[in-house]
mmCIF file of C-alpha atoms in Angstrom:
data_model
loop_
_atom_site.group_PDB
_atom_site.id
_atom_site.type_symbol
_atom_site.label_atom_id
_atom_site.label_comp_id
_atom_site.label_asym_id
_atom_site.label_seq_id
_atom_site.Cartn_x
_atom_site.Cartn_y
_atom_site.Cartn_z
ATOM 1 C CA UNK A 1 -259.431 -49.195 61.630
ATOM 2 C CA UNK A 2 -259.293 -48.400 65.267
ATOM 3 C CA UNK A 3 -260.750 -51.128 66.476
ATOM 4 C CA UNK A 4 -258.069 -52.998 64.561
ATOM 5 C CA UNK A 5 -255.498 -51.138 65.758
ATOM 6 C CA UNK A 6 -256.533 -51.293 69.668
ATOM 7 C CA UNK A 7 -256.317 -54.841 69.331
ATOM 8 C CA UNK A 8 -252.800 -54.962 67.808
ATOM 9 C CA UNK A 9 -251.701 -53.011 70.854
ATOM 10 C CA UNK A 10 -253.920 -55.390 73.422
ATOM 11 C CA UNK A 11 -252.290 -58.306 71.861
ATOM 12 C CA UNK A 12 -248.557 -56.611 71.799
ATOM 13 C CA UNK A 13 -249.288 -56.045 75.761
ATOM 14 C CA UNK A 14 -250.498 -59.240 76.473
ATOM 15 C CA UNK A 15 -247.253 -60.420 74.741
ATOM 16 C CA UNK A 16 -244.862 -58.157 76.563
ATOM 17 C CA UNK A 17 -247.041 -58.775 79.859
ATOM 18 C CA UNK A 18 -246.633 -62.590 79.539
ATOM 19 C CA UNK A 19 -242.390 -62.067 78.481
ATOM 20 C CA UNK A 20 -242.038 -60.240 81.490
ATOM 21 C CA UNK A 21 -243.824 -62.958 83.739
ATOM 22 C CA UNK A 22 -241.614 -65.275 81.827
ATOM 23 C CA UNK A 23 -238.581 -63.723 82.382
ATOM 24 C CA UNK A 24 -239.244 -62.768 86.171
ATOM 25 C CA UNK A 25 -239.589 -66.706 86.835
ATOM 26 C CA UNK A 26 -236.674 -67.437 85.031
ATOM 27 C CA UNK A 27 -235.101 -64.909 86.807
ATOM 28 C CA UNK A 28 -236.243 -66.158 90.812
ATOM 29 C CA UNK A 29 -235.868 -69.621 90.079
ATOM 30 C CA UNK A 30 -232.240 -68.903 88.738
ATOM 31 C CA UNK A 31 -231.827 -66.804 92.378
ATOM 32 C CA UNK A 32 -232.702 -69.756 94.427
ATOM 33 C CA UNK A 33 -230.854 -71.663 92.700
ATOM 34 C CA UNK A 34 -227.890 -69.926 92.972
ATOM 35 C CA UNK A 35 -228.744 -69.475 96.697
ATOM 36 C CA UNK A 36 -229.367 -73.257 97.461
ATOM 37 C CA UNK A 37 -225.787 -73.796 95.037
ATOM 38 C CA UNK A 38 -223.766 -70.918 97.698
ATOM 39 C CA UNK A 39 -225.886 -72.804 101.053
ATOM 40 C CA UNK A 40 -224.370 -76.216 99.940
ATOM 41 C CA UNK A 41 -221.298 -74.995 99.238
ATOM 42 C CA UNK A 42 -221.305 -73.335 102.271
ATOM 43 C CA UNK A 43 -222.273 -76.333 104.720
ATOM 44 C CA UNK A 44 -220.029 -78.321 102.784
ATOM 45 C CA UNK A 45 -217.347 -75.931 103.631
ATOM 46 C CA UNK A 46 -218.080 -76.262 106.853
ATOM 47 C CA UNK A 47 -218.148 -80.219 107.032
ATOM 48 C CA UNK A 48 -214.774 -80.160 106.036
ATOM 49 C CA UNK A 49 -213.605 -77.545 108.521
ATOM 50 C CA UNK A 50 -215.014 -79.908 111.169
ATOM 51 C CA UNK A 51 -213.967 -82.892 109.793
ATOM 52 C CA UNK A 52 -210.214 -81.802 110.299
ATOM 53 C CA UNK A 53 -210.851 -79.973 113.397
ATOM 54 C CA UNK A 54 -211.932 -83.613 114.933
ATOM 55 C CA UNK A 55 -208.981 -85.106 113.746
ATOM 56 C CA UNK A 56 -206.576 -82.437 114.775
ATOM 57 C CA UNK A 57 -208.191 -83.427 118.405
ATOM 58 C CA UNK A 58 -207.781 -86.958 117.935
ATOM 59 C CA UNK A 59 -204.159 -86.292 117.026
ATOM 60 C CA UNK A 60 -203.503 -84.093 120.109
ATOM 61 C CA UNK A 61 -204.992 -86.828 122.520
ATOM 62 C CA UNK A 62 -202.968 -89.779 120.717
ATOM 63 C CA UNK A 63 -200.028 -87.716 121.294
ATOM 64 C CA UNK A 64 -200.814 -87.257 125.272
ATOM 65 C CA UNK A 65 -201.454 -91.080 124.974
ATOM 66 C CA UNK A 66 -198.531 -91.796 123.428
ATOM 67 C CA UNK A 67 -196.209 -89.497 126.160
ATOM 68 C CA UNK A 68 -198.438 -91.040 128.705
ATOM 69 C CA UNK A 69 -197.302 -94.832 127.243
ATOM 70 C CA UNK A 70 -193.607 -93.890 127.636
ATOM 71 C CA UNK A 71 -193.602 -92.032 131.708
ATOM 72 C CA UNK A 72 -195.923 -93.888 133.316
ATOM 73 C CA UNK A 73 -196.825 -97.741 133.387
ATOM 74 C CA UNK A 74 -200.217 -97.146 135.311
ATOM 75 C CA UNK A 75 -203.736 -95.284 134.007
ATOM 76 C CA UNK A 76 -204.947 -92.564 136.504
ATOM 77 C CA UNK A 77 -207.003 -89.778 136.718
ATOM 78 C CA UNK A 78 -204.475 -87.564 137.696
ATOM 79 C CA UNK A 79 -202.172 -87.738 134.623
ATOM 80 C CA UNK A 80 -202.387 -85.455 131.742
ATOM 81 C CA UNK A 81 -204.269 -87.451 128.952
ATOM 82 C CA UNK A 82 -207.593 -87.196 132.015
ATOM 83 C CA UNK A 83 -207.596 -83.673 132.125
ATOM 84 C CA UNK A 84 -210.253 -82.050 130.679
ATOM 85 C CA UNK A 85 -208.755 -79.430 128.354
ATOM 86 C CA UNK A 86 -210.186 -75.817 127.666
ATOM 87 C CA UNK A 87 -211.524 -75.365 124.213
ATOM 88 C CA UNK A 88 -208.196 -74.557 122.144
ATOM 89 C CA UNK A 89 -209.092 -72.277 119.390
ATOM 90 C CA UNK A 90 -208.290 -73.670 115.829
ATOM 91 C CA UNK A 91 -208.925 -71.671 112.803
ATOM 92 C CA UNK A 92 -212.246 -70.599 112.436
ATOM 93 C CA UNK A 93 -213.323 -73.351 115.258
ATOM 94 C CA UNK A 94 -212.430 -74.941 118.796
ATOM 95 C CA UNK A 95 -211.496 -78.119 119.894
ATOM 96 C CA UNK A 96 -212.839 -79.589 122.968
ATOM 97 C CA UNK A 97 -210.686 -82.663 123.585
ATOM 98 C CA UNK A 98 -211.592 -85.445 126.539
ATOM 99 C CA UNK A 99 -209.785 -88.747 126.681
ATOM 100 C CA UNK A 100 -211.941 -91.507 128.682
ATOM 101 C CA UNK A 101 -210.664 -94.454 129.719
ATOM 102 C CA UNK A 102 -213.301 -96.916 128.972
ATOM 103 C CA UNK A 103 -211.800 -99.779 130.855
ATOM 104 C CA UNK A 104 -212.683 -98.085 133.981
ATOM 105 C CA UNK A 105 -216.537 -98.749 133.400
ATOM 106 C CA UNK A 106 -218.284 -101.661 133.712
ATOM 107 C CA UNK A 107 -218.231 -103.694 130.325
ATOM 108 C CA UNK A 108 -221.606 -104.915 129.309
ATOM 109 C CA UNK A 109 -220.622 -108.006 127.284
ATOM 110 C CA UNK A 110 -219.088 -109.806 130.040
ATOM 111 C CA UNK A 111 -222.358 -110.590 131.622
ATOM 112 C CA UNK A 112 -222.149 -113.659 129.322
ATOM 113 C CA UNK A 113 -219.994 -116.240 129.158
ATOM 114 C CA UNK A 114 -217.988 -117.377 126.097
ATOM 115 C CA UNK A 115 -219.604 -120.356 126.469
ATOM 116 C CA UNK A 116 -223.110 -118.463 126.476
ATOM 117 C CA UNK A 117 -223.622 -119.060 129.899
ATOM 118 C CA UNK A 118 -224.629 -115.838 132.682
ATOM 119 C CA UNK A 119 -221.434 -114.773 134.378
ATOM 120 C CA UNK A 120 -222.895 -114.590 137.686
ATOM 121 C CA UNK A 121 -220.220 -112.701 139.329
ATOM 122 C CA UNK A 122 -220.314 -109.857 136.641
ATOM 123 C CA UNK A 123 -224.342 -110.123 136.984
ATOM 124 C CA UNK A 124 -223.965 -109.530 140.795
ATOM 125 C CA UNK A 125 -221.451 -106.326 139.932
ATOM 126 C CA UNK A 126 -223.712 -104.594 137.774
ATOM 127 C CA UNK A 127 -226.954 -105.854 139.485
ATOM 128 C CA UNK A 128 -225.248 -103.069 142.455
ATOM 129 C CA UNK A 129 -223.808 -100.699 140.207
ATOM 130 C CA UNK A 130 -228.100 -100.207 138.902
ATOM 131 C CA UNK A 131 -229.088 -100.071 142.395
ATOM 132 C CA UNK A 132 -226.387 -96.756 142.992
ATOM 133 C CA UNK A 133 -227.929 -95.447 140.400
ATOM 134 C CA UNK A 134 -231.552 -96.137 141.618
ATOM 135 C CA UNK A 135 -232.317 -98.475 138.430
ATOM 136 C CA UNK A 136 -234.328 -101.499 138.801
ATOM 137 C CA UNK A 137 -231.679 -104.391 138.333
ATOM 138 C CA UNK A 138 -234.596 -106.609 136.920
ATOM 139 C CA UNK A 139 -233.468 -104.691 133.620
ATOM 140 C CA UNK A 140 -230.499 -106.866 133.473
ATOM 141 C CA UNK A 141 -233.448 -109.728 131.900
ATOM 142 C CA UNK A 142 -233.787 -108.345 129.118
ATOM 143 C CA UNK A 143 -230.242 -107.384 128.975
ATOM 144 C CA UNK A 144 -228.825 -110.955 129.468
ATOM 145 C CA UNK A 145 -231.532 -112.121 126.521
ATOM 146 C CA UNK A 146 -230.111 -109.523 124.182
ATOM 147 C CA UNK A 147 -226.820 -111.049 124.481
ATOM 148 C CA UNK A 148 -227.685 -114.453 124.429
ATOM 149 C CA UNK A 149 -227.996 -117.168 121.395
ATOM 150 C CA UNK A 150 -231.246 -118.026 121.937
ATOM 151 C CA UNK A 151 -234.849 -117.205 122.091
ATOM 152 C CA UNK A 152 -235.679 -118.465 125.158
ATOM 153 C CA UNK A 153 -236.667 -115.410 127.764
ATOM 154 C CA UNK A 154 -234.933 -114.538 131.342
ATOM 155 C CA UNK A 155 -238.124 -114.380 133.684
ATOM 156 C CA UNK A 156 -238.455 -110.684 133.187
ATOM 157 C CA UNK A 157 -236.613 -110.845 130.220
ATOM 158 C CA UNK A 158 -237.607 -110.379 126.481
ATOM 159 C CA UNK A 159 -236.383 -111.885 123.188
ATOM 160 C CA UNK A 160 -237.433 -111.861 119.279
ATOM 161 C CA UNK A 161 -240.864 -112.682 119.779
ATOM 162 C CA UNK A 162 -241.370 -109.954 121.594
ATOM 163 C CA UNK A 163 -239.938 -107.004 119.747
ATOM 164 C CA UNK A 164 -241.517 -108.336 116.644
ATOM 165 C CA UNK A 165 -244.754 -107.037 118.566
ATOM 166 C CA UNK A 166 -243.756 -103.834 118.202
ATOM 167 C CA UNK A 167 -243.651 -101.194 115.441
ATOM 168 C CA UNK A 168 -241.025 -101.270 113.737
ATOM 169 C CA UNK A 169 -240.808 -104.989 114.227
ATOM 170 C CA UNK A 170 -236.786 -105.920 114.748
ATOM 171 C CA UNK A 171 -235.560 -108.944 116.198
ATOM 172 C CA UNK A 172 -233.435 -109.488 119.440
ATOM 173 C CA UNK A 173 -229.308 -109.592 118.794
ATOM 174 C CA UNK A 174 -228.494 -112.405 120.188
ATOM 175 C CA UNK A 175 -225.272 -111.577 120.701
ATOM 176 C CA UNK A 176 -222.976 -109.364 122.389
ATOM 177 C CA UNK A 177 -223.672 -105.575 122.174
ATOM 178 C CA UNK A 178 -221.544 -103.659 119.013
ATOM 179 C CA UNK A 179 -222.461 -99.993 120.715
ATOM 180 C CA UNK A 180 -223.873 -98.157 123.477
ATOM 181 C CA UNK A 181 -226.331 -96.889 121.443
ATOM 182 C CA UNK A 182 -227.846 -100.476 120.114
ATOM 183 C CA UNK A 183 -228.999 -100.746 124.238
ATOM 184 C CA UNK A 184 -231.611 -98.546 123.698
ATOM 185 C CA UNK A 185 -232.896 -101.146 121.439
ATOM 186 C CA UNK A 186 -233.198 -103.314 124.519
ATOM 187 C CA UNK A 187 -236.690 -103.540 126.411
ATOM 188 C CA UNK A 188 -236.660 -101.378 129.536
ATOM 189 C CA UNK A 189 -233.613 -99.141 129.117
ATOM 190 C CA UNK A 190 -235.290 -95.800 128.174
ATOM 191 C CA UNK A 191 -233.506 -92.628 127.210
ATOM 192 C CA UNK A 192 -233.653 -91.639 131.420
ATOM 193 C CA UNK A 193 -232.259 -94.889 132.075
ATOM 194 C CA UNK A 194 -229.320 -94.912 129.774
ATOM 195 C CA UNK A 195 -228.719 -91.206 130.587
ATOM 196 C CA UNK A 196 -228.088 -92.676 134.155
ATOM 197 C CA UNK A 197 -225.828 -95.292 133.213
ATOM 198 C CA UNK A 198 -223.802 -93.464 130.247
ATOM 199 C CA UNK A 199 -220.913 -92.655 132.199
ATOM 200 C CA UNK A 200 -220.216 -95.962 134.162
ATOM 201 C CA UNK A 201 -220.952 -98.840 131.312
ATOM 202 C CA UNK A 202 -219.368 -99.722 128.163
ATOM 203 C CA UNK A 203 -219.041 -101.986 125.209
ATOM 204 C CA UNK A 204 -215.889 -104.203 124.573
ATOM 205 C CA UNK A 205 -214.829 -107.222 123.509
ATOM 206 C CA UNK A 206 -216.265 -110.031 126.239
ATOM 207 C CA UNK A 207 -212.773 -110.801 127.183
ATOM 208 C CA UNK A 208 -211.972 -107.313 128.283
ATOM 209 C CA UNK A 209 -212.813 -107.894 132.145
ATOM 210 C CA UNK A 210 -211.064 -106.046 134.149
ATOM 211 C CA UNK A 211 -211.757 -102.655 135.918
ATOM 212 C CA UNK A 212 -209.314 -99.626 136.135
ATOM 213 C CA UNK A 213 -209.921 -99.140 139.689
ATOM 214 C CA UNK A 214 -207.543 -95.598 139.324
ATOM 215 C CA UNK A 215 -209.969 -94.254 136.562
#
């Protein structure tokens, strides 16, 4: 009778022991889950806070565009819409806002022709805006190959069959550039390089050649 009895109360235990396991996972899992629920909310909080903070930027520099459009018929570094603002506090935030002109850079697409041909004057412009910058202009090869039609290589340069030696595999554009950040696709222009170069090139339209020589 005891021996019947001890094992009714080792079995009860073993059912209350494995309840109480049960529960106490339920119980965790529901915990993270409610934490991982309160981080995404969170973050997504967050997104949204900086999503309007950009825009309340971009608003404030169209608006010093805008004034700028009206007094002054030149672009120049010494108006209002180049100065470099301190951060304005916004809500829980700060905007940082800098207005560049990009048309006082040197525009990458007009090294080619419409026509597809090298535009050697533009090639001779950027060929001594690399050397300021101590950058071998023999990177403009691979460049010029980039933004050609075809697949036939600059003497330094490189086109399709040669990135599809490399892993990933990708093939040249053959075409001109659609952002700054598609040239470090291009063979030769490492991170240093482009680091070197951010702040004097840019990407437009082919036709857009001409400098701002006051920015």
């Amino acid at each position: 009778m005891n021996w019947r009895y001890a094992s009714e109360r080792g079995a009860a235990l073993v059912t209350v022991l494995f309840a109480i396991t049960l529960l106490t996972v339920v119980v965790v899992e529901f915990a993270y889950s409610t934490q991982i629920d309160q981080h995404l909310a969170y973050n997504a909080l967050r997104s949204l806070q900086t999503t309007y903070l950009a825009r309340s930027g971009v608003n404030l520099a169209m608006l010093a565009l805008k004034n700028d459009a009206q007094n002054s018929g030149i672009d120049a570094l010494n108006e209002d819409w180049a100065r470099t603002l301190p951060p304005l506090p916004v809500g829980e935030g700060v905007v940082t806002i800098r207005v560049i002109d990009e048309q006082g850079k040197l525009n990458l697409n007009t090294l080619r022709n419409n026509n597809g041909t090298i535009n050697m004057q533009w090639r001779q412009v950027a060929e001594r805006l690399f050397l300021t910058q101590e950058i071998e202009p023999s990177l403009l090869d691979p460049l010029l190959d980039w933004l050609d039609v075809d697949d036939f290589p600059e003497p330094r340069g490189a086109e399709t069959n040669d990135y599809g030696r490399l892993t990933p595999p990708y093939a040249a554009r053959n075409g001109a550039l659609f952002t700054l950040g598609e040239l470090g696709r291009v063979k030769g222009f490492t991170p240093e390089v482009r680091k070197r170069l951010e702040e004097i090139i840019t990407v437009l339209p082919s036709n857009s050649t001409k400098i701002n020589e006051n920015t």
